[in-house]
mmCIF file with all atom_site columns, C-alpha atoms in Angstrom:
data_model
loop_
_atom_site.group_PDB
_atom_site.id
_atom_site.type_symbol
_atom_site.label_atom_id
_atom_site.label_alt_id
_atom_site.label_comp_id
_atom_site.label_asym_id
_atom_site.label_entity_id
_atom_site.label_seq_id
_atom_site.pdbx_PDB_ins_code
_atom_site.Cartn_x
_atom_site.Cartn_y
_atom_site.Cartn_z
_atom_site.occupancy
_atom_site.B_iso_or_equiv
_atom_site.pdbx_formal_charge
_atom_site.auth_seq_id
_atom_site.auth_comp_id
_atom_site.auth_asym_id
_atom_site.auth_atom_id
_atom_site.pdbx_PDB_model_num
ATOM 1   C CA . MET V 1 1   ? -9.281  -67.087 -9.431  1.00 52.00 ? 1   MET V CA 1
ATOM 2   C CA . VAL V 1 2   ? -9.638  -63.797 -7.980  1.00 54.00 ? 2   VAL V CA 1
ATOM 3   C CA . ASP V 1 3   ? -10.902 -61.267 -10.530 1.00 59.00 ? 3   ASP V CA 1
ATOM 4   C CA . GLU V 1 4   ? -8.056  -58.632 -11.080 1.00 58.00 ? 4   GLU V CA 1
ATOM 5   C CA . ALA V 1 5   ? -10.386 -56.225 -12.511 1.00 56.00 ? 5   ALA V CA 1
ATOM 6   C CA . ILE V 1 6   ? -12.521 -56.364 -9.359  1.00 55.00 ? 6   ILE V CA 1
ATOM 7   C CA . VAL V 1 7   ? -9.434  -56.500 -6.948  1.00 54.00 ? 7   VAL V CA 1
ATOM 8   C CA . GLN V 1 8   ? -7.908  -53.149 -8.486  1.00 62.00 ? 8   GLN V CA 1
ATOM 9   C CA . PRO V 1 9   ? -10.779 -50.910 -8.102  1.00 63.00 ? 9   PRO V CA 1
ATOM 10  C CA . ASN V 1 10  ? -10.884 -52.070 -4.155  1.00 71.00 ? 10  ASN V CA 1
ATOM 11  C CA . ILE V 1 11  ? -7.180  -51.198 -4.046  1.00 70.00 ? 11  ILE V CA 1
ATOM 12  C CA . LYS V 1 12  ? -7.637  -47.892 -5.492  1.00 72.00 ? 12  LYS V CA 1
ATOM 13  C CA . GLU V 1 13  ? -10.564 -47.155 -3.365  1.00 76.00 ? 13  GLU V CA 1
ATOM 14  C CA . LYS V 1 14  ? -8.954  -47.970 -0.246  1.00 74.00 ? 14  LYS V CA 1
ATOM 15  C CA . VAL V 1 15  ? -6.076  -45.749 -0.825  1.00 72.00 ? 15  VAL V CA 1
ATOM 16  C CA . GLU V 1 16  ? -8.225  -42.895 -2.250  1.00 81.00 ? 16  GLU V CA 1
ATOM 17  C CA . VAL V 1 17  ? -10.504 -43.084 1.217   1.00 84.00 ? 17  VAL V CA 1
ATOM 18  C CA . ARG V 1 18  ? -6.922  -42.947 3.100   1.00 85.00 ? 18  ARG V CA 1
ATOM 19  C CA . LYS V 1 19  ? -6.068  -40.233 1.533   1.00 85.00 ? 19  LYS V CA 1
ATOM 20  C CA . VAL V 1 20  ? -9.625  -38.356 2.447   1.00 89.00 ? 20  VAL V CA 1
ATOM 21  C CA . LEU V 1 21  ? -8.987  -39.355 5.780   1.00 92.00 ? 21  LEU V CA 1
ATOM 22  C CA . TYR V 1 22  ? -5.628  -38.080 6.361   1.00 94.00 ? 22  TYR V CA 1
ATOM 23  C CA . LYS V 1 23  ? -6.247  -34.826 4.275   1.00 92.00 ? 23  LYS V CA 1
ATOM 24  C CA . VAL V 1 24  ? -9.537  -34.325 7.191   1.00 94.00 ? 24  VAL V CA 1
ATOM 25  C CA . VAL V 1 25  ? -7.396  -35.236 10.140  1.00 96.00 ? 25  VAL V CA 1
ATOM 26  C CA . LYS V 1 26  ? -4.235  -33.296 9.342   1.00 97.00 ? 26  LYS V CA 1
ATOM 27  C CA . ARG V 1 27  ? -6.492  -30.161 8.978   1.00 97.00 ? 27  ARG V CA 1
ATOM 28  C CA . LEU V 1 28  ? -7.897  -31.129 12.619  1.00 97.00 ? 28  LEU V CA 1
ATOM 29  C CA . ILE V 1 29  ? -4.684  -31.391 13.999  1.00 97.00 ? 29  ILE V CA 1
ATOM 30  C CA . ASP V 1 30  ? -3.352  -28.050 11.853  1.00 98.00 ? 30  ASP V CA 1
ATOM 31  C CA . ILE V 1 31  ? -6.451  -26.122 13.566  1.00 98.00 ? 31  ILE V CA 1
ATOM 32  C CA . LEU V 1 32  ? -5.525  -27.382 16.879  1.00 98.00 ? 32  LEU V CA 1
ATOM 33  C CA . GLY V 1 33  ? -1.941  -26.582 16.279  1.00 97.00 ? 33  GLY V CA 1
ATOM 34  C CA . GLY V 1 34  ? -2.504  -23.229 15.065  1.00 98.00 ? 34  GLY V CA 1
ATOM 35  C CA . LEU V 1 35  ? -4.822  -22.560 18.025  1.00 98.00 ? 35  LEU V CA 1
ATOM 36  C CA . VAL V 1 36  ? -2.010  -23.240 20.440  1.00 98.00 ? 36  VAL V CA 1
ATOM 37  C CA . GLY V 1 37  ? 0.508   -21.458 18.635  1.00 97.00 ? 37  GLY V CA 1
ATOM 38  C CA . CYS V 1 38  ? -1.606  -18.182 18.279  1.00 98.00 ? 38  CYS V CA 1
ATOM 39  C CA . VAL V 1 39  ? -1.901  -17.962 21.793  1.00 98.00 ? 39  VAL V CA 1
ATOM 40  C CA . LEU V 1 40  ? 2.053   -18.536 22.177  1.00 97.00 ? 40  LEU V CA 1
ATOM 41  C CA . LEU V 1 41  ? 2.001   -15.991 19.764  1.00 97.00 ? 41  LEU V CA 1
ATOM 42  C CA . VAL V 1 42  ? 1.569   -13.275 22.078  1.00 98.00 ? 42  VAL V CA 1
ATOM 43  C CA . PRO V 1 43  ? 3.726   -13.412 24.752  1.00 98.00 ? 43  PRO V CA 1
ATOM 44  C CA . ILE V 1 44  ? 6.457   -14.081 21.939  1.00 98.00 ? 44  ILE V CA 1
ATOM 45  C CA . THR V 1 45  ? 4.994   -10.868 20.178  1.00 98.00 ? 45  THR V CA 1
ATOM 46  C CA . VAL V 1 46  ? 5.471   -8.929  23.109  1.00 98.00 ? 46  VAL V CA 1
ATOM 47  C CA . ALA V 1 47  ? 9.055   -10.262 23.641  1.00 98.00 ? 47  ALA V CA 1
ATOM 48  C CA . VAL V 1 48  ? 9.653   -9.144  20.199  1.00 97.00 ? 48  VAL V CA 1
ATOM 49  C CA . TYR V 1 49  ? 8.509   -5.817  20.756  1.00 97.00 ? 49  TYR V CA 1
ATOM 50  C CA . ILE V 1 50  ? 10.777  -5.136  23.710  1.00 97.00 ? 50  ILE V CA 1
ATOM 51  C CA . ALA V 1 51  ? 13.807  -6.299  22.210  1.00 97.00 ? 51  ALA V CA 1
ATOM 52  C CA . ARG V 1 52  ? 13.382  -4.249  18.993  1.00 96.00 ? 52  ARG V CA 1
ATOM 53  C CA . LYS V 1 53  ? 12.793  -0.930  21.468  1.00 96.00 ? 53  LYS V CA 1
ATOM 54  C CA . ILE V 1 54  ? 16.009  -2.082  23.194  1.00 96.00 ? 54  ILE V CA 1
ATOM 55  C CA . LEU V 1 55  ? 17.784  -2.684  20.457  1.00 95.00 ? 55  LEU V CA 1
ATOM 56  C CA . LYS V 1 56  ? 16.453  0.227   18.479  1.00 93.00 ? 56  LYS V CA 1
ATOM 57  C CA . GLU V 1 57  ? 15.439  -1.678  15.495  1.00 91.00 ? 57  GLU V CA 1
ATOM 58  C CA . ASP V 1 58  ? 12.125  -0.189  15.689  1.00 86.00 ? 58  ASP V CA 1
ATOM 59  C CA . ASP V 1 59  ? 12.432  1.653   12.434  1.00 85.00 ? 59  ASP V CA 1
ATOM 60  C CA . GLY V 1 60  ? 9.479   -0.257  10.957  1.00 88.00 ? 60  GLY V CA 1
ATOM 61  C CA . PRO V 1 61  ? 6.781   -2.879  11.116  1.00 93.00 ? 61  PRO V CA 1
ATOM 62  C CA . MET V 1 62  ? 7.141   -5.395  13.701  1.00 95.00 ? 62  MET V CA 1
ATOM 63  C CA . PHE V 1 63  ? 5.482   -7.925  10.714  1.00 96.00 ? 63  PHE V CA 1
ATOM 64  C CA . TYR V 1 64  ? 6.527   -8.791  7.521   1.00 93.00 ? 64  TYR V CA 1
ATOM 65  C CA . GLU V 1 65  ? 3.948   -9.629  4.678   1.00 95.00 ? 65  GLU V CA 1
ATOM 66  C CA . GLN V 1 66  ? 5.105   -11.721 1.613   1.00 95.00 ? 66  GLN V CA 1
ATOM 67  C CA . LEU V 1 67  ? 2.999   -12.955 -1.141  1.00 97.00 ? 67  LEU V CA 1
ATOM 68  C CA . ARG V 1 68  ? 3.794   -16.787 -1.363  1.00 98.00 ? 68  ARG V CA 1
ATOM 69  C CA . LEU V 1 69  ? 2.427   -19.580 -3.657  1.00 98.00 ? 69  LEU V CA 1
ATOM 70  C CA . GLY V 1 70  ? 0.630   -21.730 -1.874  1.00 97.00 ? 70  GLY V CA 1
ATOM 71  C CA . LYS V 1 71  ? -1.644  -24.720 -2.800  1.00 97.00 ? 71  LYS V CA 1
ATOM 72  C CA . ASP V 1 72  ? -2.665  -25.593 -6.695  1.00 96.00 ? 72  ASP V CA 1
ATOM 73  C CA . GLY V 1 73  ? -0.360  -22.275 -6.863  1.00 96.00 ? 73  GLY V CA 1
ATOM 74  C CA . LYS V 1 74  ? -2.502  -20.112 -5.537  1.00 97.00 ? 74  LYS V CA 1
ATOM 75  C CA . HIS V 1 75  ? -1.257  -16.578 -3.746  1.00 98.00 ? 75  HIS V CA 1
ATOM 76  C CA . PHE V 1 76  ? -1.469  -16.215 0.093   1.00 98.00 ? 76  PHE V CA 1
ATOM 77  C CA . LYS V 1 77  ? 0.052   -13.657 2.324   1.00 98.00 ? 77  LYS V CA 1
ATOM 78  C CA . LEU V 1 78  ? 2.614   -15.204 4.724   1.00 98.00 ? 78  LEU V CA 1
ATOM 79  C CA . TYR V 1 79  ? 3.504   -13.476 7.742   1.00 98.00 ? 79  TYR V CA 1
ATOM 80  C CA . LYS V 1 80  ? 6.389   -13.478 9.572   1.00 97.00 ? 80  LYS V CA 1
ATOM 81  C CA . TYR V 1 81  ? 8.519   -11.313 12.369  1.00 97.00 ? 81  TYR V CA 1
ATOM 82  C CA . ARG V 1 82  ? 10.418  -8.470  10.573  1.00 94.00 ? 82  ARG V CA 1
ATOM 83  C CA . SER V 1 83  ? 14.326  -9.687  10.459  1.00 93.00 ? 83  SER V CA 1
ATOM 84  C CA . MET V 1 84  ? 15.528  -7.290  7.620   1.00 92.00 ? 84  MET V CA 1
ATOM 85  C CA . ILE V 1 85  ? 15.738  -3.748  7.782   1.00 89.00 ? 85  ILE V CA 1
ATOM 86  C CA . ILE V 1 86  ? 13.738  -0.979  6.048   1.00 87.00 ? 86  ILE V CA 1
ATOM 87  C CA . GLY V 1 87  ? 14.973  -0.966  1.882   1.00 86.00 ? 87  GLY V CA 1
ATOM 88  C CA . ALA V 1 88  ? 16.079  -4.735  2.006   1.00 84.00 ? 88  ALA V CA 1
ATOM 89  C CA . ASP V 1 89  ? 15.798  -5.253  -1.564  1.00 83.00 ? 89  ASP V CA 1
ATOM 90  C CA . GLU V 1 90  ? 17.355  -1.984  -2.623  1.00 88.00 ? 90  GLU V CA 1
ATOM 91  C CA . ILE V 1 91  ? 20.274  -2.948  -0.518  1.00 88.00 ? 91  ILE V CA 1
ATOM 92  C CA . LEU V 1 92  ? 20.490  -6.527  -1.789  1.00 89.00 ? 92  LEU V CA 1
ATOM 93  C CA . LYS V 1 93  ? 20.098  -5.567  -5.548  1.00 88.00 ? 93  LYS V CA 1
ATOM 94  C CA . GLU V 1 94  ? 23.309  -3.008  -4.486  1.00 88.00 ? 94  GLU V CA 1
ATOM 95  C CA . TYR V 1 95  ? 24.960  -5.899  -2.645  1.00 87.00 ? 95  TYR V CA 1
ATOM 96  C CA . LEU V 1 96  ? 24.847  -8.141  -5.683  1.00 89.00 ? 96  LEU V CA 1
ATOM 97  C CA . ALA V 1 97  ? 25.855  -5.804  -8.245  1.00 89.00 ? 97  ALA V CA 1
ATOM 98  C CA . ASN V 1 98  ? 29.442  -5.451  -6.191  1.00 89.00 ? 98  ASN V CA 1
ATOM 99  C CA . ASN V 1 99  ? 29.931  -8.785  -5.514  1.00 89.00 ? 99  ASN V CA 1
ATOM 100 C CA . GLU V 1 100 ? 30.019  -11.189 -7.895  1.00 89.00 ? 100 GLU V CA 1
ATOM 101 C CA . GLU V 1 101 ? 30.242  -14.028 -5.327  1.00 88.00 ? 101 GLU V CA 1
ATOM 102 C CA . ALA V 1 102 ? 27.423  -13.204 -3.332  1.00 87.00 ? 102 ALA V CA 1
ATOM 103 C CA . ARG V 1 103 ? 25.293  -12.927 -6.550  1.00 88.00 ? 103 ARG V CA 1
ATOM 104 C CA . ILE V 1 104 ? 26.572  -16.294 -7.602  1.00 87.00 ? 104 ILE V CA 1
ATOM 105 C CA . GLU V 1 105 ? 25.446  -17.780 -4.337  1.00 85.00 ? 105 GLU V CA 1
ATOM 106 C CA . PHE V 1 106 ? 22.103  -16.196 -4.379  1.00 88.00 ? 106 PHE V CA 1
ATOM 107 C CA . GLU V 1 107 ? 21.270  -17.132 -7.536  1.00 81.00 ? 107 GLU V CA 1
ATOM 108 C CA . LYS V 1 108 ? 22.428  -20.705 -6.948  1.00 80.00 ? 108 LYS V CA 1
ATOM 109 C CA . ASN V 1 109 ? 20.694  -20.979 -3.145  1.00 79.00 ? 109 ASN V CA 1
ATOM 110 C CA . GLN V 1 110 ? 18.320  -18.171 -3.178  1.00 80.00 ? 110 GLN V CA 1
ATOM 111 C CA . LYS V 1 111 ? 19.467  -17.286 -0.199  1.00 83.00 ? 111 LYS V CA 1
ATOM 112 C CA . LEU V 1 112 ? 22.970  -15.750 1.347   1.00 85.00 ? 112 LEU V CA 1
ATOM 113 C CA . ARG V 1 113 ? 24.464  -17.034 4.380   1.00 83.00 ? 113 ARG V CA 1
ATOM 114 C CA . ASN V 1 114 ? 26.163  -13.487 5.295   1.00 84.00 ? 114 ASN V CA 1
ATOM 115 C CA . ASP V 1 115 ? 22.962  -11.306 4.228   1.00 89.00 ? 115 ASP V CA 1
ATOM 116 C CA . PRO V 1 116 ? 23.916  -7.299  5.107   1.00 88.00 ? 116 PRO V CA 1
ATOM 117 C CA . ARG V 1 117 ? 20.239  -6.860  5.500   1.00 91.00 ? 117 ARG V CA 1
ATOM 118 C CA . ILE V 1 118 ? 19.374  -8.770  8.779   1.00 91.00 ? 118 ILE V CA 1
ATOM 119 C CA . THR V 1 119 ? 19.424  -6.946  11.608  1.00 93.00 ? 119 THR V CA 1
ATOM 120 C CA . LYS V 1 120 ? 20.590  -8.091  15.577  1.00 94.00 ? 120 LYS V CA 1
ATOM 121 C CA . LEU V 1 121 ? 17.489  -9.157  16.372  1.00 96.00 ? 121 LEU V CA 1
ATOM 122 C CA . GLY V 1 122 ? 16.507  -10.627 12.975  1.00 94.00 ? 122 GLY V CA 1
ATOM 123 C CA . ASN V 1 123 ? 19.245  -12.838 13.165  1.00 92.00 ? 123 ASN V CA 1
ATOM 124 C CA . PHE V 1 124 ? 18.523  -14.220 16.621  1.00 95.00 ? 124 PHE V CA 1
ATOM 125 C CA . LEU V 1 125 ? 15.125  -14.620 15.099  1.00 95.00 ? 125 LEU V CA 1
ATOM 126 C CA . ARG V 1 126 ? 16.114  -16.915 12.319  1.00 91.00 ? 126 ARG V CA 1
ATOM 127 C CA . LYS V 1 127 ? 18.629  -18.673 14.299  1.00 89.00 ? 127 LYS V CA 1
ATOM 128 C CA . THR V 1 128 ? 15.815  -19.723 16.423  1.00 91.00 ? 128 THR V CA 1
ATOM 129 C CA . SER V 1 129 ? 13.202  -20.028 13.933  1.00 91.00 ? 129 SER V CA 1
ATOM 130 C CA . LEU V 1 130 ? 11.572  -17.774 15.949  1.00 95.00 ? 130 LEU V CA 1
ATOM 131 C CA . ASP V 1 131 ? 10.961  -15.257 13.086  1.00 96.00 ? 131 ASP V CA 1
ATOM 132 C CA . GLU V 1 132 ? 8.103   -17.951 11.277  1.00 96.00 ? 132 GLU V CA 1
ATOM 133 C CA . PHE V 1 133 ? 5.890   -18.149 14.831  1.00 97.00 ? 133 PHE V CA 1
ATOM 134 C CA . PRO V 1 134 ? 3.372   -15.498 13.011  1.00 98.00 ? 134 PRO V CA 1
ATOM 135 C CA . GLN V 1 135 ? 2.484   -18.544 10.245  1.00 98.00 ? 135 GLN V CA 1
ATOM 136 C CA . PHE V 1 136 ? 0.563   -19.970 12.930  1.00 98.00 ? 136 PHE V CA 1
ATOM 137 C CA . ILE V 1 137 ? -1.913  -17.461 11.335  1.00 98.00 ? 137 ILE V CA 1
ATOM 138 C CA . ASN V 1 138 ? -1.668  -18.786 8.283   1.00 98.00 ? 138 ASN V CA 1
ATOM 139 C CA . ILE V 1 139 ? -1.752  -22.265 9.397   1.00 98.00 ? 139 ILE V CA 1
ATOM 140 C CA . LEU V 1 140 ? -5.240  -21.390 11.456  1.00 98.00 ? 140 LEU V CA 1
ATOM 141 C CA . LYS V 1 141 ? -6.666  -19.750 7.954   1.00 97.00 ? 141 LYS V CA 1
ATOM 142 C CA . GLY V 1 142 ? -6.136  -22.308 6.009   1.00 97.00 ? 142 GLY V CA 1
ATOM 143 C CA . ASP V 1 143 ? -3.006  -20.946 3.832   1.00 98.00 ? 143 ASP V CA 1
ATOM 144 C CA . MET V 1 144 ? -0.510  -23.470 5.810   1.00 98.00 ? 144 MET V CA 1
ATOM 145 C CA . SER V 1 145 ? -0.006  -26.593 6.877   1.00 98.00 ? 145 SER V CA 1
ATOM 146 C CA . LEU V 1 146 ? 1.966   -27.674 10.048  1.00 98.00 ? 146 LEU V CA 1
ATOM 147 C CA . VAL V 1 147 ? 3.941   -30.105 7.896   1.00 98.00 ? 147 VAL V CA 1
ATOM 148 C CA . GLY V 1 148 ? 4.681   -29.634 3.769   1.00 98.00 ? 148 GLY V CA 1
ATOM 149 C CA . PRO V 1 149 ? 6.735   -28.073 1.603   1.00 98.00 ? 149 PRO V CA 1
ATOM 150 C CA . ARG V 1 150 ? 8.000   -24.521 2.556   1.00 97.00 ? 150 ARG V CA 1
ATOM 151 C CA . PRO V 1 151 ? 6.129   -22.060 0.282   1.00 98.00 ? 151 PRO V CA 1
ATOM 152 C CA . ILE V 1 152 ? 7.833   -19.955 -2.508  1.00 97.00 ? 152 ILE V CA 1
ATOM 153 C CA . VAL V 1 153 ? 7.782   -16.811 -4.343  1.00 96.00 ? 153 VAL V CA 1
ATOM 154 C CA . ASP V 1 154 ? 7.216   -16.153 -7.773  1.00 96.00 ? 154 ASP V CA 1
ATOM 155 C CA . ARG V 1 155 ? 10.994  -15.878 -8.755  1.00 92.00 ? 155 ARG V CA 1
ATOM 156 C CA . GLU V 1 156 ? 11.714  -19.519 -7.423  1.00 95.00 ? 156 GLU V CA 1
ATOM 157 C CA . VAL V 1 157 ? 8.927   -21.237 -9.668  1.00 96.00 ? 157 VAL V CA 1
ATOM 158 C CA . LYS V 1 158 ? 11.484  -21.940 -12.684 1.00 95.00 ? 158 LYS V CA 1
ATOM 159 C CA . LEU V 1 159 ? 13.959  -23.920 -10.123 1.00 94.00 ? 159 LEU V CA 1
ATOM 160 C CA . PHE V 1 160 ? 11.588  -26.204 -9.192  1.00 96.00 ? 160 PHE V CA 1
ATOM 161 C CA . GLY V 1 161 ? 10.820  -26.988 -13.000 1.00 95.00 ? 161 GLY V CA 1
ATOM 162 C CA . ASP V 1 162 ? 8.446   -29.915 -13.773 1.00 96.00 ? 162 ASP V CA 1
ATOM 163 C CA . LYS V 1 163 ? 8.025   -30.928 -9.795  1.00 97.00 ? 163 LYS V CA 1
ATOM 164 C CA . MET V 1 164 ? 6.594   -27.713 -9.398  1.00 97.00 ? 164 MET V CA 1
ATOM 165 C CA . GLU V 1 165 ? 2.915   -29.100 -10.258 1.00 97.00 ? 165 GLU V CA 1
ATOM 166 C CA . ILE V 1 166 ? 3.506   -32.011 -7.665  1.00 97.00 ? 166 ILE V CA 1
ATOM 167 C CA . VAL V 1 167 ? 4.806   -29.731 -4.846  1.00 98.00 ? 167 VAL V CA 1
ATOM 168 C CA . HIS V 1 168 ? 1.626   -27.423 -5.271  1.00 97.00 ? 168 HIS V CA 1
ATOM 169 C CA . SER V 1 169 ? -0.261  -30.294 -5.127  1.00 97.00 ? 169 SER V CA 1
ATOM 170 C CA . VAL V 1 170 ? -0.524  -29.890 -1.039  1.00 97.00 ? 170 VAL V CA 1
ATOM 171 C CA . ARG V 1 171 ? -0.286  -27.053 1.512   1.00 98.00 ? 171 ARG V CA 1
ATOM 172 C CA . PRO V 1 172 ? 3.207   -25.321 2.116   1.00 98.00 ? 172 PRO V CA 1
ATOM 173 C CA . GLY V 1 173 ? 3.982   -26.026 5.696   1.00 98.00 ? 173 GLY V CA 1
ATOM 174 C CA . LEU V 1 174 ? 5.229   -24.178 8.898   1.00 98.00 ? 174 LEU V CA 1
ATOM 175 C CA . THR V 1 175 ? 8.304   -27.425 8.395   1.00 97.00 ? 175 THR V CA 1
ATOM 176 C CA . GLY V 1 176 ? 8.523   -29.553 5.840   1.00 97.00 ? 176 GLY V CA 1
ATOM 177 C CA . TYR V 1 177 ? 11.201  -32.961 4.725   1.00 96.00 ? 177 TYR V CA 1
ATOM 178 C CA . TRP V 1 178 ? 13.863  -30.276 3.299   1.00 95.00 ? 178 TRP V CA 1
ATOM 179 C CA . ALA V 1 179 ? 13.557  -27.571 6.313   1.00 92.00 ? 179 ALA V CA 1
ATOM 180 C CA . ALA V 1 180 ? 13.886  -30.674 8.636   1.00 92.00 ? 180 ALA V CA 1
ATOM 181 C CA . ASN V 1 181 ? 16.956  -32.274 6.831   1.00 88.00 ? 181 ASN V CA 1
ATOM 182 C CA . GLY V 1 182 ? 19.468  -29.556 6.448   1.00 75.00 ? 182 GLY V CA 1
ATOM 183 C CA . ARG V 1 183 ? 17.944  -26.685 5.399   1.00 73.00 ? 183 ARG V CA 1
ATOM 184 C CA . SER V 1 184 ? 20.445  -23.930 4.935   1.00 71.00 ? 184 SER V CA 1
ATOM 185 C CA . ASP V 1 185 ? 23.150  -27.140 4.698   1.00 77.00 ? 185 ASP V CA 1
ATOM 186 C CA . THR V 1 186 ? 21.633  -27.818 1.223   1.00 85.00 ? 186 THR V CA 1
ATOM 187 C CA . THR V 1 187 ? 21.956  -27.023 -2.319  1.00 88.00 ? 187 THR V CA 1
ATOM 188 C CA . TYR V 1 188 ? 18.387  -25.421 -4.311  1.00 91.00 ? 188 TYR V CA 1
ATOM 189 C CA . GLU V 1 189 ? 18.440  -28.879 -6.269  1.00 93.00 ? 189 GLU V CA 1
ATOM 190 C CA . GLN V 1 190 ? 18.212  -30.731 -3.294  1.00 94.00 ? 190 GLN V CA 1
ATOM 191 C CA . ARG V 1 191 ? 15.594  -28.465 -2.044  1.00 94.00 ? 191 ARG V CA 1
ATOM 192 C CA . VAL V 1 192 ? 13.392  -29.668 -4.987  1.00 96.00 ? 192 VAL V CA 1
ATOM 193 C CA . ASN V 1 193 ? 13.914  -33.045 -4.819  1.00 96.00 ? 193 ASN V CA 1
ATOM 194 C CA . MET V 1 194 ? 13.144  -33.245 -1.212  1.00 97.00 ? 194 MET V CA 1
ATOM 195 C CA . GLU V 1 195 ? 9.941   -30.955 -1.475  1.00 98.00 ? 195 GLU V CA 1
ATOM 196 C CA . ALA V 1 196 ? 8.921   -33.264 -4.259  1.00 98.00 ? 196 ALA V CA 1
ATOM 197 C CA . TYR V 1 197 ? 9.551   -36.231 -2.180  1.00 97.00 ? 197 TYR V CA 1
ATOM 198 C CA . TYR V 1 198 ? 7.303   -34.976 0.684   1.00 98.00 ? 198 TYR V CA 1
ATOM 199 C CA . ALA V 1 199 ? 4.822   -34.500 -1.614  1.00 97.00 ? 199 ALA V CA 1
ATOM 200 C CA . GLU V 1 200 ? 4.651   -37.829 -3.373  1.00 96.00 ? 200 GLU V CA 1
ATOM 201 C CA . ASN V 1 201 ? 4.949   -40.053 -0.475  1.00 96.00 ? 201 ASN V CA 1
ATOM 202 C CA . PHE V 1 202 ? 3.180   -38.066 2.637   1.00 95.00 ? 202 PHE V CA 1
ATOM 203 C CA . SER V 1 203 ? 1.871   -39.670 5.667   1.00 95.00 ? 203 SER V CA 1
ATOM 204 C CA . PHE V 1 204 ? 1.109   -39.252 9.142   1.00 95.00 ? 204 PHE V CA 1
ATOM 205 C CA . SER V 1 205 ? 3.885   -41.380 10.259  1.00 96.00 ? 205 SER V CA 1
ATOM 206 C CA . LEU V 1 206 ? 6.497   -39.039 7.898   1.00 97.00 ? 206 LEU V CA 1
ATOM 207 C CA . ASP V 1 207 ? 4.894   -35.609 9.281   1.00 97.00 ? 207 ASP V CA 1
ATOM 208 C CA . ILE V 1 208 ? 5.852   -36.965 12.820  1.00 96.00 ? 208 ILE V CA 1
ATOM 209 C CA . LYS V 1 209 ? 9.311   -37.714 11.929  1.00 97.00 ? 209 LYS V CA 1
ATOM 210 C CA . ILE V 1 210 ? 9.816   -34.000 10.312  1.00 97.00 ? 210 ILE V CA 1
ATOM 211 C CA . ILE V 1 211 ? 8.113   -32.296 13.299  1.00 96.00 ? 211 ILE V CA 1
ATOM 212 C CA . LEU V 1 212 ? 10.295  -34.474 15.423  1.00 95.00 ? 212 LEU V CA 1
ATOM 213 C CA . LYS V 1 213 ? 13.512  -33.654 13.402  1.00 93.00 ? 213 LYS V CA 1
ATOM 214 C CA . THR V 1 214 ? 12.349  -30.144 13.572  1.00 92.00 ? 214 THR V CA 1
ATOM 215 C CA . ILE V 1 215 ? 12.090  -29.646 17.375  1.00 90.00 ? 215 ILE V CA 1
ATOM 216 C CA . LYS V 1 216 ? 15.642  -31.211 17.354  1.00 88.00 ? 216 LYS V CA 1
ATOM 217 C CA . ALA V 1 217 ? 16.748  -28.976 14.862  1.00 84.00 ? 217 ALA V CA 1
ATOM 218 C CA . VAL V 1 218 ? 15.172  -25.860 16.716  1.00 82.00 ? 218 VAL V CA 1
ATOM 219 C CA . PHE V 1 219 ? 16.980  -26.277 19.792  1.00 81.00 ? 219 PHE V CA 1
ATOM 220 C CA . GLU V 1 220 ? 20.564  -27.648 18.111  1.00 78.00 ? 220 GLU V CA 1
ATOM 221 C CA . LYS V 1 221 ? 20.047  -24.565 15.531  1.00 67.00 ? 221 LYS V CA 1
ATOM 222 C CA . GLU V 1 222 ? 21.222  -26.967 12.787  1.00 60.00 ? 222 GLU V CA 1
ATOM 223 C CA . GLY V 1 223 ? 20.319  -25.576 9.305   1.00 51.00 ? 223 GLY V CA 1
ATOM 224 C CA . ALA V 1 224 ? 19.191  -22.148 10.770  1.00 52.00 ? 224 ALA V CA 1
ATOM 225 C CA . ILE V 1 225 ? 19.105  -19.373 7.878   1.00 43.00 ? 225 ILE V CA 1
#
């Protein structure tokens, strides 16, 4: 008869070894992906610079930095191409104060389908997800991973409730289970559940499925903001 006291520790040890191996290999893949992404970032940045000049939307920095919450709840600077006009926060406050329907939508989903802050170029960058491309820098730095829960801002913590701890147990990602499965077509509650699901069930096979779905969604512009 097999001694359960011996079998159970062995199973736990194997699970832990697999987790460590997953994290090491995933980080190596992130570094490789980050390097490739940063190389591609150069011509894309040139194209964005030219487009900003042509559309006369160059009245502010090309890049946008925002503090987001990463692994273990630590803050980091997330990089994006600027897709909003200067003074966007003040414009949002005024817009929500004068538009009850929009205020309810924003409180529920933390975003607006018809956002008055987004520029013409910004709208294109968001629909194609190109606005997120500078985050390959974050991936190379180790702030983010290619796949993981999307990083949030401080005001969103309360919306995650008791699922916040498990979500913050992994690195945030450029794409993730929620981002690849509807994104703008889901409620915030659904987002929370999807992000928590990934954090509890991460694996190489799930990562591959998410990456393939993301590529498909980007080309078909599914769920773009």
